[in-house]
Amino acid sequence: CRSQPGATKEKLARLQGMVEEQERILNGAQDKFKPRALLIQGLVCRHAGFTVTAEGGSEVKAVPDARVEDVLERCITQFARSKNAVFRRAGYLCLGHLFVRSPPLALGEDAARCLSQGLAPEEEDAVREAALLMLNDFVTAGEVTEGAADAEEAKNGMCVRNTVMQRSLEAVLGCVYASSDRVAAEALKLVAGIYDRGQVHPKLCIPDLVAVQQ
């Protein structure tokens, strides 16, 4: 049955209240709850890009783009750059949700620099794995949106994903040789996936895929 305007308004208020509650936790003093709160914010931003009818009849996004940009800035400045590896891991996983919501965010200079740092050999294995998981989530999310109603938006999103992968390929290939089995396996999964989808030229990744098997 069709939702009543009052019900829609109530659901929107509940959704926005959830985001604000996580914001209070993130601004609070207890650090142990902050990584979880950040991930909840990321998930809500990812799935709340749909539009709703606000009071007055105007169409607005359930979670506006401005809020997503605020979460992105927090992700990078307070989490991905933190000295705490648990915070950094949460930051990278949250970035994946934000990039799926709005792929162009991944092209920003700060985001690109952050991703490069997350894949670097000197980074802790748990954080490198999170960065790879985020990339894998981001590039495969394009498969879901290919059949979207807005074909042009889906096409643009795929172009952004291809660009991000081409920029990150060298660092991802470096992760294939990581001493951590989890990091190496996630890197191999990512490289195999982008190769199968034709997102990079075969000659750029096949030598490493062969070498790592020897």
Steps between C-alpha positions, in 0.01 A plus 500: 500500500605861452679663791318784671677841509509486879668161494762624252567803717539277806743266323707792373518650849610161639770469236633849561485440874721193455760707316490771766536242780817363338622858463463551875702186564771612258519838675503339845784398726484119478725394214411130515153566353615731221608246232159330521320835485697601193415175320130546580513850356669366188239229451214746545656743252550217250140384503319830560571677173137460395264797483197561718227761493559755773250744647389742233527234230870544418714195420803454727749220559444302818862571595619807307825515306634763740478251786687240292779753439520570874536129574766473228707777657476333841595165346819641357614750762401321823504131406708408195781724624469393864790341687255234617482208253143417607395853408685482168334171410155643576584808295581299188195276530279807538661664197380207291138569595536869419662430162218262408248773586688763299784363280649844411606537864768238431670733252577772755866565580462423871313176426762389246785578739320320780449188288865499399605511866263216587655271240861587581736216611575672829132506602374236743355188341151548647482849352633393158239225494228756582619727218485207257156395625381857449633508143346163420165615637523823302584348163252212525217732608505627142366164383183561700442848359559413135129426456387807691227725369748785456729338242715811462569517873590130504735548204672796667539297820668219310740746336596626846557144624723423204702816561546422870614145423747615235648748748518242778613199295871523579434517876246216480746282309754567772252356752494173303852431636412586861622264772148497645289232334183702559640810331642303208176305451287815500737666253489197271121496515487868406751470214328190360166679512610814319682284243185298433295818462754656266564799726876487439715384210606133543869574451493718813394222735562158342879497576432548870217246502738247345799591716311465828409141411863394454 
